[in-house]
Coordinates of C-alpha atoms and ligand atoms in Angstrom, one line a residue:
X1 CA 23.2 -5.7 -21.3
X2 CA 20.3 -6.1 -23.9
X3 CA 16.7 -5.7 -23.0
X4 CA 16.3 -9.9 -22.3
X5 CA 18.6 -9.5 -19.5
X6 CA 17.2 -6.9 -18.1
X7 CA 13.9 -8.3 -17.9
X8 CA 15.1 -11.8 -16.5
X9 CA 16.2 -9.3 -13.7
X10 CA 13.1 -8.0 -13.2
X11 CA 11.4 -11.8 -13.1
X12 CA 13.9 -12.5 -10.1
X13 CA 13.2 -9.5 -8.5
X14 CA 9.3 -10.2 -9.4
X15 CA 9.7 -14.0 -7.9
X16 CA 11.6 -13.0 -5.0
X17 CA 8.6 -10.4 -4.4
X18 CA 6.1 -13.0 -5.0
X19 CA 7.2 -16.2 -3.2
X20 CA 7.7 -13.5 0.2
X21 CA 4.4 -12.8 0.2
X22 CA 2.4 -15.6 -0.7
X23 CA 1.3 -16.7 2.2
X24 CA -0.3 -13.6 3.3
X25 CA -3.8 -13.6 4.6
X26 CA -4.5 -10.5 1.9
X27 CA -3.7 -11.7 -1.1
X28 CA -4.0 -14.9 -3.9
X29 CA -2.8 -16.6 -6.3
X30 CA -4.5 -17.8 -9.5
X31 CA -3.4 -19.9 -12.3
X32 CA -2.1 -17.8 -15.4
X33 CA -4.4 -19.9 -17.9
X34 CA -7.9 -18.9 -17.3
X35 CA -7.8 -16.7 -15.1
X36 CA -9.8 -17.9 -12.0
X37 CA -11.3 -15.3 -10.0
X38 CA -10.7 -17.5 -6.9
X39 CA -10.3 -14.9 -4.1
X40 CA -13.8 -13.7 -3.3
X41 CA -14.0 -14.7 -0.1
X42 CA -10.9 -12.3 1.2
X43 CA -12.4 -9.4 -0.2
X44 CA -15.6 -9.9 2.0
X45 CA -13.6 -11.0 4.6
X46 CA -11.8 -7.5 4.4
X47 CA -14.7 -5.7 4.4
X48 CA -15.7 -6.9 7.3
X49 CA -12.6 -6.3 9.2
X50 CA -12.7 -2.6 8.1
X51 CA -16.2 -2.3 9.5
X52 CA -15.1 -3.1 12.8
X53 CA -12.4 -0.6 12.6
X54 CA -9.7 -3.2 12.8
X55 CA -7.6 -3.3 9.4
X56 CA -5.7 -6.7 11.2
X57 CA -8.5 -8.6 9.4
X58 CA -8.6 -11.4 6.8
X59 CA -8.4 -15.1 6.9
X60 CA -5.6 -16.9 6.3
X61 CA -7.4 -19.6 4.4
X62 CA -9.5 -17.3 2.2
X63 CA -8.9 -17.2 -1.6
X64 CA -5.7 -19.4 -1.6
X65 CA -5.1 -21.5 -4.4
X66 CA -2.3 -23.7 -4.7
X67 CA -2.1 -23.3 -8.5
X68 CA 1.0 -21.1 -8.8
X69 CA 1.3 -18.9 -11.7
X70 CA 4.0 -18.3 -14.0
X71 CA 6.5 -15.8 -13.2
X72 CA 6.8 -12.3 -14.9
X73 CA 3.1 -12.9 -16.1
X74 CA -0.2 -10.6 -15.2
X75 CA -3.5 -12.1 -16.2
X76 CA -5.7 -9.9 -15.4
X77 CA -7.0 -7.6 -18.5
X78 CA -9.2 -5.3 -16.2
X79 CA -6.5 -2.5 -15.6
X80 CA -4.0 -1.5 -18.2
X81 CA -1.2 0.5 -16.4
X82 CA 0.4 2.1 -19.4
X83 CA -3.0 3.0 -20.9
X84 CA -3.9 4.3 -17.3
X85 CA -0.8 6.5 -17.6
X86 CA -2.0 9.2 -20.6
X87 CA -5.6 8.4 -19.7
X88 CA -7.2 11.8 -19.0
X89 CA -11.0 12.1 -18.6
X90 CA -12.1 15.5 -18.9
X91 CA -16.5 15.1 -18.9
X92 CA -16.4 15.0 -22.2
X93 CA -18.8 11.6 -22.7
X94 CA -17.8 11.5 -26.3
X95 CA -14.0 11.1 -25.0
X96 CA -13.6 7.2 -25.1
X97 CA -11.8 5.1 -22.7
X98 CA -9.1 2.8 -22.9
X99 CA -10.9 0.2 -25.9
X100 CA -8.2 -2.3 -25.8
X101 CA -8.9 -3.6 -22.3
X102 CA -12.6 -3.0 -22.9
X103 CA -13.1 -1.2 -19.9
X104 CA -16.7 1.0 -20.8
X105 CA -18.2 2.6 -17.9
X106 CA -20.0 6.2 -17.8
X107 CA -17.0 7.8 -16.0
X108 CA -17.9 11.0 -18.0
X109 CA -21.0 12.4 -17.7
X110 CA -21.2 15.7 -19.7
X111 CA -19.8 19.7 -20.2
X112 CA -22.6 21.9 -20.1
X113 CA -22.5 25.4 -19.5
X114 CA -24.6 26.8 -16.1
X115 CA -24.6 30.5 -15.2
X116 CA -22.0 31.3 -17.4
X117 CA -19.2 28.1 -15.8
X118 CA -18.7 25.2 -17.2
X119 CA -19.5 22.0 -15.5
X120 CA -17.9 19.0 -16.1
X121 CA -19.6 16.5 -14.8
X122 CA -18.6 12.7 -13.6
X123 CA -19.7 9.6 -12.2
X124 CA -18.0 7.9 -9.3
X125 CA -19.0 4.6 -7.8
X126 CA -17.4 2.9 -4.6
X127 CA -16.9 -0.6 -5.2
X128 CA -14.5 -3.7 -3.6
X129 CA -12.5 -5.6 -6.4
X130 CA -9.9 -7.9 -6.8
X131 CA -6.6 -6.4 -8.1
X132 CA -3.3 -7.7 -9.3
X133 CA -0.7 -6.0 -7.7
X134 CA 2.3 -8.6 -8.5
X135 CA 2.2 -11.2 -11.3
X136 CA -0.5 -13.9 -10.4
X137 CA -1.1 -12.3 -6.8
X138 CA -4.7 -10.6 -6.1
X139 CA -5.2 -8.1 -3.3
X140 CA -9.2 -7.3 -1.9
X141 CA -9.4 -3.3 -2.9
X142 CA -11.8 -1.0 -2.0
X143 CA -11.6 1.4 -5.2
X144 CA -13.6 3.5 -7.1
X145 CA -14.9 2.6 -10.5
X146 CA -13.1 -0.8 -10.3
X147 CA -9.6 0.7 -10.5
X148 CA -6.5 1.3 -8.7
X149 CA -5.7 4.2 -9.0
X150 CA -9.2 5.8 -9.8
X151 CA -9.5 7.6 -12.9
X152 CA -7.5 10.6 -13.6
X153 CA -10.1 13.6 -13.8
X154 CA -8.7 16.7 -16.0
X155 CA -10.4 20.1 -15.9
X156 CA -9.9 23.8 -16.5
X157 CA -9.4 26.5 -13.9
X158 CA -13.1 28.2 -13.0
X159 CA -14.8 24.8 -13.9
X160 CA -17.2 23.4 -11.7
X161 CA -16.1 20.1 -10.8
X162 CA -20.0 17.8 -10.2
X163 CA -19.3 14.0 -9.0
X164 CA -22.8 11.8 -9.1
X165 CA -21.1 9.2 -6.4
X166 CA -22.8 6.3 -6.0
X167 CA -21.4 3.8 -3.0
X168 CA -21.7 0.3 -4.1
X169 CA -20.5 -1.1 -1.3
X170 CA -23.3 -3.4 0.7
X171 CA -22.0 -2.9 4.0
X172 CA -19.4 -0.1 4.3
X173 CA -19.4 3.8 4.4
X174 CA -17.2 5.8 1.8
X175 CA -16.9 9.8 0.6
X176 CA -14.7 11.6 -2.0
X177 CA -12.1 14.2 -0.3
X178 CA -10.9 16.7 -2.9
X179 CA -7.2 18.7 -2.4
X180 CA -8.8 22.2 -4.1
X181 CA -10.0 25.4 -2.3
X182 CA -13.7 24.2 -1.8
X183 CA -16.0 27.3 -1.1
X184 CA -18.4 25.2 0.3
X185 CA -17.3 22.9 3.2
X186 CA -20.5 20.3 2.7
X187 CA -18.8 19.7 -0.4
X188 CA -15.9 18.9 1.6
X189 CA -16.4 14.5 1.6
X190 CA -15.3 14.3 5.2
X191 CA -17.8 12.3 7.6
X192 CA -18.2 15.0 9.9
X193 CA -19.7 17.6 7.9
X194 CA -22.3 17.9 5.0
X195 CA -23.5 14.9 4.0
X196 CA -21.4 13.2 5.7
X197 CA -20.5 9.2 5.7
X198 CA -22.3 8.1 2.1
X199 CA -24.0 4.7 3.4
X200 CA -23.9 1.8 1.1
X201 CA -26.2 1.9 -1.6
X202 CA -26.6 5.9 -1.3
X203 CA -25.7 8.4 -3.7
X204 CA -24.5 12.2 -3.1
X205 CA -24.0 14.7 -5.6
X206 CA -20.3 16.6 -4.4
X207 CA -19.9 20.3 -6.0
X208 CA -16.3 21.3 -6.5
X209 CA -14.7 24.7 -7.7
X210 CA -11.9 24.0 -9.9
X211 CA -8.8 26.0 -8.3
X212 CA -6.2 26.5 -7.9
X213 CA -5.0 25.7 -11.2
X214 CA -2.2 22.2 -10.4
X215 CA -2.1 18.7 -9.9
X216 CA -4.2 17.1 -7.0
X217 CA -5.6 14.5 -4.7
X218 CA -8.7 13.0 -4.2
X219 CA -9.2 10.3 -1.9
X220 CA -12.0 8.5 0.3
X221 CA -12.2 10.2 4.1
X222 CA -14.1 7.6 5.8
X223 CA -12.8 5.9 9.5
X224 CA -10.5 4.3 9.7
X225 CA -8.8 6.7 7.3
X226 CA -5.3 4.6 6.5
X227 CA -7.5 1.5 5.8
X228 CA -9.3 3.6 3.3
X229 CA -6.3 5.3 1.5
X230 CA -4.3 1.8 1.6
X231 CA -6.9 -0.2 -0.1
X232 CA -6.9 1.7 -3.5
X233 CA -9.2 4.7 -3.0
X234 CA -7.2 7.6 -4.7
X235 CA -7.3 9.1 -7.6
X236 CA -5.5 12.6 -9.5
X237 CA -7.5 15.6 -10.4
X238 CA -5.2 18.1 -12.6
X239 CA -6.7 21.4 -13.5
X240 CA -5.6 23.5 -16.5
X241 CA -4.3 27.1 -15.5
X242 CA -6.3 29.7 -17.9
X243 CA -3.5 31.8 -19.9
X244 CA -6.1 34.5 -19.6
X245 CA -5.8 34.3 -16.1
X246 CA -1.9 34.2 -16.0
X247 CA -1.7 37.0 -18.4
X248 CA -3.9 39.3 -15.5
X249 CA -2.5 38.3 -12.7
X250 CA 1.0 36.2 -13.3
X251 CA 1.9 36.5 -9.6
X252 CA -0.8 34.1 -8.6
X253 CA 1.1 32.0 -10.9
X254 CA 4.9 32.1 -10.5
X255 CA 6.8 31.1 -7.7
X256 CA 8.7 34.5 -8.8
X257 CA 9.3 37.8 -6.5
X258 CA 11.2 40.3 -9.3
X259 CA 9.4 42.8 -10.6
X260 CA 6.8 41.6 -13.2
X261 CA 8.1 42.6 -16.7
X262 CA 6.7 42.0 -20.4
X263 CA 9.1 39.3 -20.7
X264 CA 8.2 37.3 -17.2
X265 CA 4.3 37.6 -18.4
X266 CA 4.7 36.5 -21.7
X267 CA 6.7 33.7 -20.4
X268 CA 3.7 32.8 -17.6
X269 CA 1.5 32.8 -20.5
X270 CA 3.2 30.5 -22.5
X271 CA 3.5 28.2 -20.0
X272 CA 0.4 28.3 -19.3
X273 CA -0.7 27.6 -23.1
X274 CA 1.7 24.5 -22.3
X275 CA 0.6 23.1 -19.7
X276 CA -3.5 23.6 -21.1
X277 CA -4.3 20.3 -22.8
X278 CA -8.4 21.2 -22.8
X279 CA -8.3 24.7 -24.6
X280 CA -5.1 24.6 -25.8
X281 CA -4.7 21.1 -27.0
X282 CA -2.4 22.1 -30.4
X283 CA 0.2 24.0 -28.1
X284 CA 3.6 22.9 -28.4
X285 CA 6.4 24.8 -27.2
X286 CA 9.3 25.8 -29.3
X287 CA 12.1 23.3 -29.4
X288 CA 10.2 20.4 -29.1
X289 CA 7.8 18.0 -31.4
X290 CA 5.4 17.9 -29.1
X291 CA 4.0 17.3 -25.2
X292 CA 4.0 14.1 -23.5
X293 CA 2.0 13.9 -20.2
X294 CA 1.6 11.0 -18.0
X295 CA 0.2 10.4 -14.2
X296 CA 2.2 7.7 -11.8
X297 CA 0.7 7.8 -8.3
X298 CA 3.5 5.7 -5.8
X299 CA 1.2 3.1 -3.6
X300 CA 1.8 0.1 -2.3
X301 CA -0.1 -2.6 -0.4
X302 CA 0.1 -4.5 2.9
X303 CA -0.3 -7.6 1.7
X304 CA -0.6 -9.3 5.7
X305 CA -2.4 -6.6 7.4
X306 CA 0.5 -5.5 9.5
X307 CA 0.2 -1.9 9.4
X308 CA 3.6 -2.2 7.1
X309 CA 3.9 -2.4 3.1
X310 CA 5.3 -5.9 1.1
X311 CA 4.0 -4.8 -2.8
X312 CA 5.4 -1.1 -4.0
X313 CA 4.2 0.6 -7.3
X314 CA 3.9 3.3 -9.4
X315 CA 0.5 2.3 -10.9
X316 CA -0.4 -0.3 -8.4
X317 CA 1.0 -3.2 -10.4
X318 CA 4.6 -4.2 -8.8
X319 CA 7.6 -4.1 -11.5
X320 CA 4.6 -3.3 -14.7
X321 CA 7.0 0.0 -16.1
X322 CA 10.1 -2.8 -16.0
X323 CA 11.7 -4.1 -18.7
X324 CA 10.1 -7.0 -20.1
X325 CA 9.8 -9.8 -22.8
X326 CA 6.4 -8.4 -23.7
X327 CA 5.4 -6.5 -27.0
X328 CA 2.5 -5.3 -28.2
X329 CA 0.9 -6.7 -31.1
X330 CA -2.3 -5.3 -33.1
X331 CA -1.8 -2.8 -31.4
X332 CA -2.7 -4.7 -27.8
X333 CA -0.5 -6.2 -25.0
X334 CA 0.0 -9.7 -25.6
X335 CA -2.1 -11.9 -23.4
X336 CA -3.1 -8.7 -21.3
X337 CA 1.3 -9.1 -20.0
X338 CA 0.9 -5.2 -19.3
X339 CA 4.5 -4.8 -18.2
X340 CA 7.1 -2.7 -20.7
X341 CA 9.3 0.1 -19.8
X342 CA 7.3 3.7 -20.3
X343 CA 7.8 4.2 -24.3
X344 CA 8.6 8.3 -24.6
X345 CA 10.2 9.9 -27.5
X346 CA 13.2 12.0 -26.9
X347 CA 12.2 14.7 -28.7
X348 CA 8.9 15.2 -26.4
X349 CA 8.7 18.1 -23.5
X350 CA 8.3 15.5 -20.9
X351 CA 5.7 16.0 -17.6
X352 CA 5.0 13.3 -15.1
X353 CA 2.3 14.4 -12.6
X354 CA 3.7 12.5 -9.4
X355 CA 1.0 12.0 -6.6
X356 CA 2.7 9.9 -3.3
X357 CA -0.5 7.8 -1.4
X358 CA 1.5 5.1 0.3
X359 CA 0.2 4.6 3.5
X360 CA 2.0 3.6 6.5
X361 CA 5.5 5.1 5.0
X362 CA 6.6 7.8 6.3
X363 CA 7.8 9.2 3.0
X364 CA 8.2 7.9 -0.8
X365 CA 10.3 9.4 -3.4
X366 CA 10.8 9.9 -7.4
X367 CA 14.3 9.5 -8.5
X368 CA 15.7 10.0 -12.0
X369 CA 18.8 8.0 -13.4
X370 CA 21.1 9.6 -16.0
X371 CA 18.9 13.3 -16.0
X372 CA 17.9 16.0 -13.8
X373 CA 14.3 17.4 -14.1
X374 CA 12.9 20.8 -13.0
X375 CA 10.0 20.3 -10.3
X376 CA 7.0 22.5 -9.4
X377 CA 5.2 21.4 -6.6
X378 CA 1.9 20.5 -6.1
X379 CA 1.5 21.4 -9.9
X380 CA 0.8 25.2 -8.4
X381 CA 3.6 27.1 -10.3
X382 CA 4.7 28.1 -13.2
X383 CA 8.0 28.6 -12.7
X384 CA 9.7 25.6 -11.1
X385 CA 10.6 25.6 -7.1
X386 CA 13.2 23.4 -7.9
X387 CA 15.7 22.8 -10.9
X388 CA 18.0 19.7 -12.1
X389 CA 17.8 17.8 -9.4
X390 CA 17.0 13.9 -9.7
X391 CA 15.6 13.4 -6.5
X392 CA 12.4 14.6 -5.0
X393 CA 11.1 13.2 -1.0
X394 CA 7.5 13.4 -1.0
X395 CA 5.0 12.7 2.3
X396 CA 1.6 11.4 1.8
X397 CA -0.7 13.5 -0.3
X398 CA 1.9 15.3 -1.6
X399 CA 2.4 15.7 -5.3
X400 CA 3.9 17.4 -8.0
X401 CA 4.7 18.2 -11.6
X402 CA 8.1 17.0 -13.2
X403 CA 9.7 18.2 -16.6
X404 CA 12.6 16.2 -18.0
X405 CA 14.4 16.2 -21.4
X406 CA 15.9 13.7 -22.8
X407 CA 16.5 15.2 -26.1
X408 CA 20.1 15.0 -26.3
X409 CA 20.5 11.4 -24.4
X410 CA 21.0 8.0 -26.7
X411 CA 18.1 6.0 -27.4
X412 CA 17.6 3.4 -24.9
X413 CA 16.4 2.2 -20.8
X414 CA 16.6 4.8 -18.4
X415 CA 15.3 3.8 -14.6
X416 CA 13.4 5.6 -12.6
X417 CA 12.5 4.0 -9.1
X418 CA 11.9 5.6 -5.3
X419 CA 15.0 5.9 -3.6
X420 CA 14.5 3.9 -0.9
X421 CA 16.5 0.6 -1.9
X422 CA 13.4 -1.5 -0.3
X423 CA 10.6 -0.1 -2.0
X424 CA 12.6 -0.7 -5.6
X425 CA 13.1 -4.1 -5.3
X426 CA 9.9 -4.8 -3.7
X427 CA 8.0 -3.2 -6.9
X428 CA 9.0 0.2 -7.3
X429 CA 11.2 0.7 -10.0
X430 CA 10.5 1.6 -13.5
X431 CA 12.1 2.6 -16.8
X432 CA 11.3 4.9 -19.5
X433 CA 12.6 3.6 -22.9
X434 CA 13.4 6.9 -24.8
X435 CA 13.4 6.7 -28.7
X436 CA 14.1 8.6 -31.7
Ligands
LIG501 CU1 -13.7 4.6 1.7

């Protein structure tokens, strides 16, 4: 099968997606060409329902538009999915983001040093957004800093993680929950302690201790919590282990109970090099040309408010990591069409930090075609807790780290997708198209 006839696959699977949901009260439909924004009133309509505690809301005549789009096609330019992937903000204000899709906000605020820590410092804001989450179909989102999934935040081990969040919401409560060890349970974004509930229009300054070293969660706490989580407010913090800090104590660090020889410590350490992008940026292991890291949180949305998901993702966008008739050109997606399979090159050590957030599923899961990858959950380890398997069930708010090597495998599409056969074909299946 060549890569056309994959991707009129995905297109049926895409229109089968679409035409079953588009007459749900949650979403709309714009026209490919131009672009409408024709769906603000569902958004507020949302909001509303959410402030009365009763996610069941929305209006079955706001936002529709009669205007079909096209098939296989996104329009909107405000969320690339594949630069979203590798996008990792670490404070650093002199670390760009994404210029293709010209989104420029002040997501990093600074690294400065205070009593001897180093803070990296952020800015948050709360806001509801229109999102495409199928091609030519707009959800209402709550999110923060107009994406879904939020930014990625990276940091080091022993950092001080400082959020400036702002709630721009005009009528609805919000916080920031973050999966570390917080010393200091006011920093802890839950309405019942510290600060509690940010009100709209208020802004709180959250303090958070970077450890343990792994890949984590942070998420909006507010009531009703699943209404919160389901609408887009989630996004990955991954913090760097410190070799220095594996070589003293590896235990901490290994998912390992021999005794603790030259050889296991040197091999903590090294790992720990690898898995460093902030201080140890150059590192590459031996045996490979160099590290690939990407982030794919599994989501999905209910797209009729019935406490049940219709759209499935990695990356929010239904079907974006399928194959495709799309190609970049000047170096940009054509036409903002940000659907392709995942480019990697098969000589890369391969990590995908995996964070599950569906709502309303029981479980989600990450299932490899063709290879076997070691896993280390929750990012924690650095020895894996499980290896060559292809299949990994993850609850909500669980995550993890997966290494896979496709160094000896042909060029070509490989799938990846969640092994439950209905959250594939309703938008959660992907590919990675290795190369030489
Ligand atoms: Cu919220």
């Amino acid at each position: 099968m060549n890569e056309d006839d994959a991707a009129s696959m995905t297109e049926q699977l895409e229109t089968r997606l679409v035409d079953s949901i588009e007459d749900h009260e949650g979403v709309s439909r714009r026209t490919v060409l131009g672009g409408l924004a024709l769906a603000g009133g569902s958004a507020i309509t949302g909001i509303g329902a959410a402030q009365s505690g009763n996610e069941s809301g929305g209006n079955a005549t706001a936002g529709h538009d009669a205007s079909f789009g096209t098939p296989g096609k996104y329009t909107e330019k405000n969320f690339d999915p594949h630069g979203y992937l590798r996008e990792f903000n670490t404070g650093d204000s002199t670390n760009k983001r994404d210029a293709i899709f010209g989104k420029k906000d002040d997501l990093n605020a600074g690294v400065s040093q205070e009593n001897g820590q180093t803070v990296r410092e952020f800015n948050l804001t709360a806001v509801p957004e229109e999102i495409e989450i199928a091609p030519g179909v707009t959800f209402p989102s709550w999110m923060y800093n107009g994406q879904v999934p939020a930014p990625t935040l990276r940091v080091e081990e022993g950092d001080l993680i400082r959020i400036n969040f702002t709630n721009g919401f005009a009528d609805m409560a919000h916080t920031i929950h973050p999966h570390v060890q917080n010393l200091n349970p006011a920093m802890d974004g839950v309405p019942q302690n510290g600060p509690g509930a940010i009100k709209p229009g208020e802004t709180f300054t959250y303090e958070w201790q970077a450890r343990p070293a792994g890949t984590h969660l942070y998420h909006c706490h507010m009531l009703p919590l699943k209404a919160h989580i389901h609408r887009g407010m989630y996004g990955t913090i991954i913090i760097d282990p410190k070799p220095e800090n594996v070589r003293e104590n590896p235990r901490d660090y290994i998912d390992y109970h021999g005794p603790i020889t030259d050889e296991v410590r040197e091999m903590a350490v090294e790992r720990a090099k690898s898995r460093n992008m902030i201080s140890h940026a150059d590192y590459v292991p031996d045996g490979y040309d160099d590290i690939d890291e990407m982030v794919i949180m599994m989501n999905g949305f209910d797209t009729n408010f019935d406490a049940d998901n219709e759209v499935y993702a990695a990356n929010t966008r239904a079907f974006a990591y399928a194959p495709a008739k799309t190609e970049k050109y000047n170096g940009e997606w054509e036409g903002g069409k940000t659907k392709h399979p995942i480019e990697i090159k098969k000589n890369n050590l391969q990590r995908v930090h995996v964070i599950q957030t569906l709502e309303y599923d029981f479980i989600n899961s990450f299932h490899t075609h063709s290879q076997f990858f070691d896993y280390y959950d929750a990012g924690t380890t650095l020895f894996p807790n499980r290896s060559t398997i292809d299949t990994v069930m993850m609850c909500q708010a669980q995550r993890g780290l997966f290494e896979i090597d496709y160094s000896d495998h042909q060029p070509g599409l490989f799938m990846f997708h969640g092994h439950q056969s209905e959250f594939a074909e309703q938008g959660w299946m992907s590919f990675f198209e290795v190369t030489e």
